[in-house]
Amino acid sequence: MSDPFDLGDIPEEETARGPSISERAAAGVAAPTPYLDSLNGPQRQAVEALDGPVLVLAGAGTGKTRVLTTRLAHVLNTKRAWPGQILAVTFTNKAAREMKQRIGALIGGVVEGMQWLGTFHALGAKILRRHAELVDLRSDFTILDADDQVRLMKQIIKAADIDEKRWPARQLANLIDSWKNRALAPDQVPKGESFAFANGKGAELYAAYQARLKTLNAVDFGDLLVENLRIFQEHPEVLEDYQQRFKYILVDEYQDTNVAQYLWLRLLARGHKNICCVGDDDQSIYGWRGAEVDNILKFEKDFPGATVVRLEQNYRSTPHILQAASGLITANEGRLGKTLWTDANDGEKLTVRGVWDGEEEARTIGEDIEQFQRKDHQLNEMAILVRASFQMREFEDRFINLGLPYRVIGGPRFYERLEIRDANAYFRLVAQPDDDLAFERIINKPKRGLGNVAVQTLHQAARAQGTSLWRAARPLIESEELKPQARRALTIFVESIERWRQLMPALPHTELAEQILDESGYTEMWQNDKSADAPGRLDNLKELVRSMEQFENLAGYLEHVSLVMDREDQEADDKINLMTLHAAKGLEFETVFLPGWEEGLFPHQRALDESGLAGLEEERRLAYVGITRAKQRAKISFAANRRIHNLWQNSLPSRFIDELPETNVEVESQGDTYSYGPSRFDEGGFAGSEYSSPGWQRAKAKAGNHATPPRRAPMIDAQATLIATSAPDAEGFERGERIFHQKFGYGCIQDIEGTKLTVEFEKAGTKKVIASFVERP
């Protein structure tokens, strides 16, 4: 299939075009440029290279934003272009506002008329409103949000007589969004991808969805650029007008652009060819939402003769931090290459520490924070960066016990998350059925046919009787006030709550919690949800159940949650920062803690399974981003055992640890907290495994090679302790042997590597599992 957006390479001679005679004359006498004096050599080169395409490879902490804003100010100050002739693209509205303010500060005064400075979506919407009729829209079109989009897709799925429970609307929404990110119209969707939904009806439903949008005079966010591309393709005179209008194009975070954004920029840049893209291929970490690192890697091919400027002098971190991050990222093949350096003193080496489990990891980090605090280290200048949000729970509970204030950046605190609030509402109602707030929250989660009319009837009955919703529900069920479907749904709901209440005295509260979430359909609701955040929500629910083990009963757990939520209202300016690695991009802290560096967690197994080598390289870039957030010190930790999916698992240290240069790393001794028995290691590392770990052998030697079994962590039952400490190798198993795994079911062994088995499971596909977690049928 030919690509309608195949632009071809821009001839090299065209990229050298300078300003015309009239433009040079209009520039007049050069204006003073004091803002250039404070720039280093490469920064100044990037600012002054105004003619032709320019790629600025800006490493972490090298002054990327400063270069971008100074370049834009330089264009205006030298009168190369008026504000309305500059297209400046950012990824957030906040970045656009800050850029405008900084430009004004550089050239003195408020910058007026920069109507083309904004996000891709904002600028795409502006162009689309001007030419809406060219794509069968009116200029007052509506932009649908995610919820409206899913509701509309539900209508499309229902009209096509497709089972929405089997093929959820949210899954279709994500699929269509991915196609729009790649600028694919319904008739351009590959047949194989169309089969990803409703047995081949994906593209057909996409076309029906687009037709329905036109009827409603509406677009979604993906359309804001896709419809722009359609206008440019079908109406070249419109494209030419914008190409001539924009004398200069500046793009921030170019490594995060998707295909549609890339095509949009290339089309517009074919006019004056003065496009400057600033980005860092080593910080491309958003592939899961459509970003294409190849866009920045092929810039020189797209724009022959382009000037490439590398910003490598770092103003943030110490040499040890930079050298460690640079040594790690060199393992990636897909990169243009640069080496960060700094004039600062060496500073502290990165530290690597092994602990027994996640609970001990949270405890030791909490102790470190308290020690730093005693030395007048501000909490604001400390951050804990986790790979998965479920890791936050142990840290939050630890900080609450220690009385350390904290904030979660980029998302709610653990107990504030939607799925946790929902689950706790179920538990509250079982423990105390007169809790109307809990009743209202979960009466229709998941949807069970109790609409607004039924709930309103229930409210009226409760008010008339002067009682709670729960107590009003039973007589309402026995009456004829509700429709049969609503009456059946309410009956099942009430009987379920009563059954769970009866189980409270006899059943351990953790088992009861799992039973409530499963039998209510709440877990299944998220299992059927195909959105990007659904797996994380399921992980959080499993972490929630695990966290309940430390309490004597359900009432004790609920009291703890109430105290936690009450403490959250106590504000303090100085707080520890807790966030995911993805949310940390662009931020910096004096001290950074990086917990959970274990195989399967980081690099994340899902990324490896879905994207292979590309997924591994993006995970490594994420590690690079994490390390380079640190200004003075970075502290990495990993656990010998990790409770994942409510099962204890042996954990292998992340391969990223042994990719760090030895000269920049110091191993912290933890005594016998983390020790492998002699059967786990030979002189070459992890015996017979691809994860051979000579670096960790050095760590063992430094910490003391204890042959005694590790100490038993609190709250680990006997079976889990036996599994974790014995960790037998896989010599008893053979290739081709049939085995059983508690989570994945039956499977056949394909390969054996030390204690790890590669198993082709009948239902779960190919997985790597530790031999101690499987058994013979």
Coordinates of N, CA, C and O in Angstrom, one line a residue, residues 13-146:
E13 N 19.9 21.1 -1.8 CA 20.1 22.5 -2.2 C 19.0 23.4 -1.7 O 19.3 24.6 -1.4
E14 N 17.8 22.8 -1.4 CA 16.7 23.7 -1.0 C 16.9 24.0 0.5 O 16.4 25.1 1.0
T15 N 17.6 23.2 1.3 CA 17.7 23.5 2.7 C 18.6 24.6 3.0 O 18.7 25.1 4.1
A16 N 19.4 25.1 2.0 CA 20.4 26.1 2.3 C 19.9 27.5 2.0 O 20.6 28.5 2.1
R17 N 18.6 27.6 1.7 CA 18.0 28.9 1.4 C 18.1 29.8 2.6 O 17.6 29.6 3.7
G18 N 18.7 31.0 2.4 CA 18.7 32.0 3.4 C 17.6 33.0 3.3 O 16.8 32.9 2.4
P19 N 17.7 34.1 4.1 CA 16.6 35.2 4.0 C 16.8 35.9 2.6 O 17.9 36.1 2.1
S20 N 15.6 36.4 2.1 CA 15.6 37.1 0.9 C 16.2 38.5 1.1 O 16.5 39.0 2.2
I21 N 16.4 39.3 0.0 CA 17.0 40.6 0.1 C 16.1 41.5 0.9 O 16.5 42.3 1.8
S22 N 14.7 41.4 0.6 CA 13.8 42.3 1.3 C 13.8 41.9 2.8 O 13.6 42.8 3.7
E23 N 13.9 40.6 3.1 CA 13.9 40.2 4.5 C 15.2 40.8 5.3 O 15.1 41.2 6.4
R24 N 16.3 40.7 4.5 CA 17.5 41.2 5.2 C 17.4 42.7 5.3 O 17.9 43.3 6.3
A25 N 16.8 43.4 4.4 CA 16.7 44.9 4.5 C 15.7 45.2 5.6 O 16.0 46.2 6.3
A26 N 14.7 44.5 5.7 CA 13.7 44.8 6.8 C 14.3 44.6 8.2 O 13.8 45.2 9.1
A27 N 15.3 43.7 8.2 CA 15.9 43.4 9.6 C 16.6 44.7 10.1 O 16.7 44.9 11.3
G28 N 17.1 45.5 9.2 CA 17.7 46.8 9.6 C 19.0 46.5 10.4 O 19.7 45.5 10.3
V29 N 19.3 47.4 11.3 CA 20.4 47.3 12.2 C 20.2 46.2 13.2 O 19.1 46.2 13.8
A30 N 21.2 45.4 13.4 CA 21.0 44.3 14.4 C 20.8 44.8 15.8 O 21.4 45.7 16.2
A31 N 19.8 44.2 16.4 CA 19.5 44.5 17.8 C 20.5 44.0 18.8 O 21.1 42.9 18.5
P32 N 20.6 44.6 19.9 CA 21.6 44.0 20.9 C 21.1 42.6 21.3 O 20.0 42.3 21.4
T33 N 22.1 41.8 21.6 CA 21.8 40.4 22.0 C 22.5 40.0 23.2 O 23.3 39.0 23.2
P34 N 22.3 40.6 24.4 CA 23.0 40.3 25.6 C 22.6 38.9 26.1 O 23.4 38.3 26.9
Y35 N 21.4 38.4 25.7 CA 21.0 37.0 26.1 C 21.9 35.9 25.6 O 21.8 34.8 26.1
L36 N 22.7 36.2 24.6 CA 23.6 35.2 24.1 C 24.9 35.0 24.9 O 25.5 33.9 24.8
D37 N 25.2 36.0 25.7 CA 26.5 36.0 26.4 C 26.6 34.9 27.4 O 27.7 34.4 27.7
S38 N 25.5 34.5 28.0 CA 25.5 33.5 29.1 C 25.4 32.1 28.6 O 25.4 31.1 29.4
L39 N 25.3 31.9 27.3 CA 25.2 30.5 26.7 C 26.6 29.9 26.5 O 27.6 30.6 26.2
N40 N 26.7 28.6 26.6 CA 27.9 27.9 26.3 C 28.0 27.7 24.8 O 27.0 28.1 24.0
G41 N 29.1 27.2 24.3 CA 29.3 27.2 22.8 C 28.2 26.4 22.0 O 27.6 27.0 21.1
P42 N 27.9 25.2 22.4 CA 26.9 24.4 21.7 C 25.5 25.1 21.8 O 24.7 25.1 20.9
Q43 N 25.2 25.6 23.0 CA 23.9 26.3 23.2 C 23.8 27.5 22.2 O 22.8 27.7 21.6
R44 N 24.9 28.3 22.1 CA 24.9 29.5 21.3 C 24.8 29.1 19.8 O 24.1 29.7 19.0
Q45 N 25.5 28.0 19.4 CA 25.4 27.5 18.1 C 23.9 27.1 17.7 O 23.4 27.4 16.6
A46 N 23.2 26.4 18.7 CA 21.9 26.0 18.4 C 20.9 27.2 18.3 O 20.0 27.2 17.5
V47 N 21.2 28.3 19.0 CA 20.4 29.5 19.0 C 20.6 30.3 17.7 O 19.7 30.8 17.1
E48 N 21.9 30.4 17.2 CA 22.2 31.2 16.1 C 22.1 30.5 14.7 O 22.2 31.2 13.7
A49 N 21.9 29.2 14.7 CA 21.7 28.5 13.5 C 20.3 28.6 13.0 O 19.5 27.8 13.1
L50 N 20.0 29.8 12.4 CA 18.6 30.1 12.1 C 18.2 29.7 10.7 O 17.0 29.7 10.3
D51 N 19.1 29.4 9.8 CA 18.8 29.0 8.4 C 18.8 27.5 8.2 O 19.8 26.9 8.5
G52 N 17.7 27.0 7.7 CA 17.6 25.6 7.4 C 17.3 24.7 8.6 O 17.1 25.2 9.7
P53 N 17.1 23.4 8.4 CA 16.7 22.5 9.5 C 17.8 22.3 10.6 O 19.0 22.2 10.2
V54 N 17.4 22.3 11.8 CA 18.3 22.1 12.9 C 17.7 21.1 13.9 O 16.6 21.1 14.2
L55 N 18.6 20.1 14.3 CA 18.2 19.2 15.4 C 19.1 19.4 16.6 O 20.3 19.4 16.5
V56 N 18.5 19.7 17.7 CA 19.2 20.0 18.9 C 19.1 18.7 19.8 O 18.0 18.5 20.3
L57 N 20.1 17.9 19.9 CA 20.1 16.8 20.8 C 20.5 17.3 22.2 O 21.6 17.5 22.5
A58 N 19.5 17.4 23.0 CA 19.7 18.0 24.4 C 19.6 17.0 25.4 O 18.5 16.5 25.7
G59 N 20.7 16.6 26.0 CA 20.8 15.6 27.1 C 20.1 16.2 28.3 O 19.8 17.4 28.4
A60 N 19.9 15.3 29.3 CA 19.2 15.7 30.5 C 20.0 16.7 31.2 O 21.2 16.6 31.4
G61 N 19.3 17.8 31.6 CA 20.0 18.9 32.4 C 20.9 19.7 31.7 O 21.8 20.4 32.3
T62 N 20.8 19.8 30.3 CA 21.8 20.6 29.5 C 21.2 21.9 29.1 O 21.9 22.6 28.3
G63 N 20.1 22.3 29.6 CA 19.5 23.6 29.2 C 18.7 23.7 28.0 O 18.7 24.6 27.3
K64 N 17.9 22.6 27.8 CA 17.1 22.5 26.6 C 16.1 23.6 26.5 O 16.0 24.3 25.4
T65 N 15.3 23.9 27.5 CA 14.3 24.9 27.5 C 14.9 26.3 27.3 O 14.4 27.1 26.6
R66 N 16.1 26.5 27.9 CA 16.8 27.8 27.7 C 17.1 28.0 26.3 O 17.0 29.1 25.7
V67 N 17.6 26.9 25.6 CA 18.0 27.1 24.2 C 16.8 27.3 23.4 O 16.8 28.2 22.5
L68 N 15.7 26.6 23.6 CA 14.5 26.8 22.8 C 13.9 28.2 22.9 O 13.6 28.8 21.9
T69 N 13.8 28.7 24.1 CA 13.2 30.0 24.3 C 14.2 31.1 23.8 O 13.7 32.1 23.2
T70 N 15.5 30.9 24.0 CA 16.4 31.9 23.6 C 16.5 32.0 22.0 O 16.6 33.0 21.4
R71 N 16.4 30.8 21.4 CA 16.3 30.8 19.9 C 15.1 31.5 19.4 O 15.2 32.3 18.5
L72 N 13.9 31.3 20.1 CA 12.7 32.0 19.6 C 12.8 33.5 19.9 O 12.5 34.3 19.0
A73 N 13.4 33.9 21.0 CA 13.6 35.3 21.3 C 14.6 35.9 20.3 O 14.4 37.1 19.8
H74 N 15.6 35.1 19.8 CA 16.6 35.6 18.9 C 16.0 35.9 17.5 O 16.3 36.9 16.8
V75 N 15.1 35.0 17.1 CA 14.4 35.1 15.8 C 13.6 36.4 15.9 O 13.6 37.2 14.9
L76 N 12.9 36.7 17.0 CA 12.1 37.9 17.1 C 12.9 39.2 17.2 O 12.7 40.2 16.6
N77 N 14.0 39.1 18.0 CA 14.8 40.2 18.3 C 15.6 40.7 17.0 O 15.9 41.9 16.8
T78 N 16.0 39.7 16.2 CA 16.7 40.0 14.9 C 15.7 40.3 13.8 O 16.2 40.5 12.6
K79 N 14.4 40.3 14.1 CA 13.4 40.6 13.1 C 13.4 39.7 11.9 O 13.1 40.0 10.8
R80 N 13.9 38.4 12.1 CA 13.8 37.4 11.1 C 12.3 37.1 10.8 O 12.0 36.6 9.7
A81 N 11.5 37.2 11.8 CA 10.1 36.9 11.6 C 9.3 37.6 12.7 O 9.8 38.0 13.7
W82 N 8.0 37.9 12.3 CA 7.1 38.5 13.3 C 6.5 37.4 14.2 O 6.5 36.2 13.7
P83 N 6.0 37.7 15.3 CA 5.4 36.6 16.2 C 4.4 35.7 15.5 O 4.4 34.5 15.7
G84 N 3.5 36.3 14.6 CA 2.5 35.5 13.9 C 3.1 34.6 12.8 O 2.4 33.8 12.2
Q85 N 4.4 34.7 12.6 CA 5.1 33.9 11.5 C 5.9 32.7 12.1 O 6.6 32.1 11.4
I86 N 5.7 32.5 13.4 CA 6.5 31.5 14.1 C 5.5 30.4 14.6 O 4.5 30.8 15.3
L87 N 5.8 29.2 14.3 CA 5.0 28.1 14.8 C 5.9 27.4 15.9 O 6.9 26.9 15.6
A88 N 5.4 27.5 17.1 CA 6.2 26.9 18.2 C 5.3 25.8 18.9 O 4.2 26.2 19.4
V89 N 5.7 24.6 18.9 CA 4.9 23.5 19.4 C 5.4 22.9 20.7 O 6.6 22.5 20.7
T90 N 4.6 22.7 21.7 CA 4.9 22.1 22.9 C 4.0 20.9 23.2 O 3.0 20.7 22.4
F91 N 4.2 20.2 24.2 CA 3.4 19.1 24.6 C 2.3 19.4 25.7 O 1.4 18.6 25.9
T92 N 2.5 20.5 26.4 CA 1.6 20.9 27.4 C 1.3 22.4 27.3 O 2.1 23.1 26.9
N93 N 0.1 22.7 27.8 CA -0.2 24.2 27.8 C 0.7 24.9 28.8 O 1.0 26.1 28.6
K94 N 1.0 24.2 29.9 CA 1.9 24.9 30.9 C 3.3 25.2 30.3 O 3.8 26.3 30.5
A95 N 3.8 24.3 29.5 CA 5.1 24.6 28.8 C 5.0 25.8 27.8 O 5.9 26.6 27.7
A96 N 3.8 25.9 27.1 CA 3.6 27.0 26.2 C 3.5 28.3 27.0 O 4.1 29.3 26.5
R97 N 2.8 28.4 28.1 CA 2.8 29.6 28.9 C 4.1 30.0 29.4 O 4.5 31.2 29.3
E98 N 4.9 29.0 29.9 CA 6.2 29.3 30.5 C 7.1 29.8 29.4 O 8.0 30.7 29.6
M99 N 7.0 29.3 28.2 CA 7.9 29.7 27.1 C 7.6 31.1 26.7 O 8.5 31.9 26.5
K100 N 6.4 31.5 26.6 CA 6.0 32.9 26.3 C 6.5 33.8 27.3 O 7.0 34.9 27.0
Q101 N 6.4 33.5 28.6 CA 6.9 34.4 29.7 C 8.4 34.5 29.6 O 8.9 35.6 29.8
R102 N 9.1 33.5 29.3 CA 10.6 33.5 29.3 C 11.1 34.3 28.1 O 12.1 35.0 28.2
I103 N 10.4 34.2 27.0 CA 10.8 35.0 25.8 C 10.6 36.5 26.1 O 11.5 37.3 25.8
G104 N 9.5 36.8 26.7 CA 9.3 38.2 27.1 C 10.4 38.8 28.0 O 10.9 39.9 27.9
A105 N 10.8 37.9 29.0 CA 11.9 38.3 29.9 C 13.2 38.5 29.2 O 14.0 39.4 29.5
L106 N 13.5 37.7 28.1 CA 14.7 37.8 27.4 C 14.8 39.1 26.5 O 15.9 39.7 26.4
I107 N 13.7 39.4 25.9 CA 13.8 40.6 24.9 C 13.2 41.8 25.5 O 13.1 42.8 24.8
G108 N 12.7 41.7 26.8 CA 12.2 42.9 27.4 C 10.8 43.3 27.0 O 10.6 43.8 25.9
G109 N 9.8 43.0 27.8 CA 8.5 43.3 27.5 C 7.6 42.1 27.2 O 8.2 41.0 27.0
V110 N 6.3 42.3 27.1 CA 5.4 41.2 26.9 C 5.4 40.9 25.4 O 5.4 41.7 24.5
V111 N 5.4 39.6 25.0 CA 5.4 39.1 23.6 C 3.9 39.1 23.2 O 3.2 38.3 23.7
E112 N 3.6 39.9 22.2 CA 2.2 39.9 21.7 C 2.1 39.2 20.4 O 3.1 39.2 19.6
G113 N 1.0 38.7 20.0 CA 0.8 38.1 18.7 C 1.3 36.7 18.4 O 1.3 36.3 17.3
M114 N 1.7 36.0 19.5 CA 2.2 34.7 19.2 C 1.0 33.7 19.3 O 0.9 32.8 20.2
Q115 N 0.2 33.8 18.2 CA -1.0 33.0 18.2 C -0.7 31.6 17.8 O -1.6 30.7 17.9
W116 N 0.5 31.3 17.3 CA 0.8 29.9 16.9 C 1.8 29.2 17.8 O 2.6 28.5 17.4
L117 N 1.7 29.6 19.1 CA 2.5 28.9 20.2 C 1.5 28.1 21.0 O 0.6 28.6 21.6
G118 N 1.7 26.8 21.0 CA 0.7 25.9 21.8 C 1.0 24.5 21.6 O 2.0 24.1 21.0
T119 N 0.1 23.7 22.0 CA 0.2 22.2 21.9 C -0.2 21.8 20.5 O -0.8 22.5 19.8
F120 N 0.2 20.5 20.1 CA -0.2 20.0 18.8 C -1.8 20.0 18.7 O -2.3 20.4 17.7
H121 N -2.5 19.6 19.7 CA -3.9 19.6 19.7 C -4.5 21.0 19.6 O -5.5 21.2 18.8
A122 N -4.0 21.9 20.3 CA -4.5 23.3 20.3 C -4.3 23.9 18.9 O -5.2 24.5 18.3
L123 N -3.2 23.7 18.3 CA -2.9 24.3 17.0 C -3.6 23.6 15.9 O -4.1 24.2 15.0
G124 N -3.7 22.3 16.1 CA -4.5 21.5 15.1 C -6.0 21.9 15.1 O -6.6 22.0 14.1
A125 N -6.5 22.2 16.3 CA -7.9 22.6 16.4 C -8.1 24.0 15.8 O -9.1 24.2 15.1
K126 N -7.1 24.9 15.9 CA -7.2 26.2 15.3 C -7.3 26.1 13.8 O -8.1 26.8 13.2
I127 N -6.4 25.3 13.2 CA -6.4 25.2 11.8 C -7.7 24.5 11.3 O -8.3 24.9 10.3
L128 N -8.2 23.5 12.1 CA -9.4 22.7 11.6 C -10.6 23.6 11.7 O -11.5 23.5 10.8
R129 N -10.7 24.5 12.7 CA -11.9 25.4 12.7 C -11.9 26.4 11.6 O -13.0 26.7 11.1
R130 N -10.8 26.7 11.1 CA -10.7 27.6 9.9 C -11.1 27.0 8.6 O -11.5 27.7 7.7
H131 N -11.0 25.7 8.6 CA -11.2 25.0 7.3 C -12.1 23.8 7.5 O -12.1 22.8 6.8
A132 N -13.0 23.8 8.5 CA -13.8 22.7 8.9 C -14.7 22.2 7.7 O -14.9 21.0 7.5
E133 N -15.2 23.1 6.9 CA -16.1 22.7 5.8 C -15.4 21.8 4.8 O -16.1 21.0 4.1
L134 N -14.1 21.8 4.7 CA -13.3 21.0 3.8 C -13.3 19.5 4.1 O -13.0 18.7 3.3
V135 N -13.7 19.2 5.4 CA -13.8 17.8 5.8 C -15.1 17.5 6.4 O -15.3 16.8 7.4
D136 N -16.2 18.2 5.9 CA -17.6 17.9 6.2 C -17.9 18.2 7.7 O -18.7 17.5 8.3
L137 N -17.3 19.3 8.2 CA -17.6 19.7 9.5 C -18.0 21.2 9.5 O -17.8 21.9 8.5
R138 N -18.7 21.7 10.6 CA -18.9 23.1 10.7 C -17.9 23.6 11.7 O -17.3 22.9 12.5
S139 N -17.6 24.9 11.7 CA -16.5 25.5 12.5 C -16.9 25.4 14.0 O -15.9 25.5 14.8
D140 N -18.1 25.2 14.3 CA -18.5 25.1 15.8 C -18.5 23.7 16.3 O -19.2 23.3 17.2
F141 N -17.7 22.8 15.6 CA -17.7 21.4 16.0 C -17.3 21.2 17.5 O -16.6 22.0 18.1
T142 N -17.8 20.1 18.0 CA -17.5 19.7 19.4 C -16.3 18.8 19.5 O -16.2 17.9 18.6
I143 N -15.5 18.9 20.5 CA -14.3 18.0 20.7 C -14.7 17.1 21.8 O -14.9 17.5 23.0
L144 N -14.9 15.8 21.5 CA -15.3 14.8 22.5 C -14.2 14.5 23.5 O -13.0 14.4 23.1
D145 N -14.6 14.3 24.8 CA -13.6 13.8 25.7 C -13.6 12.3 25.7 O -14.4 11.7 25.0
A146 N -12.8 11.7 26.5 CA -12.7 10.2 26.5 C -14.0 9.5 26.8 O -14.3 8.5 26.2

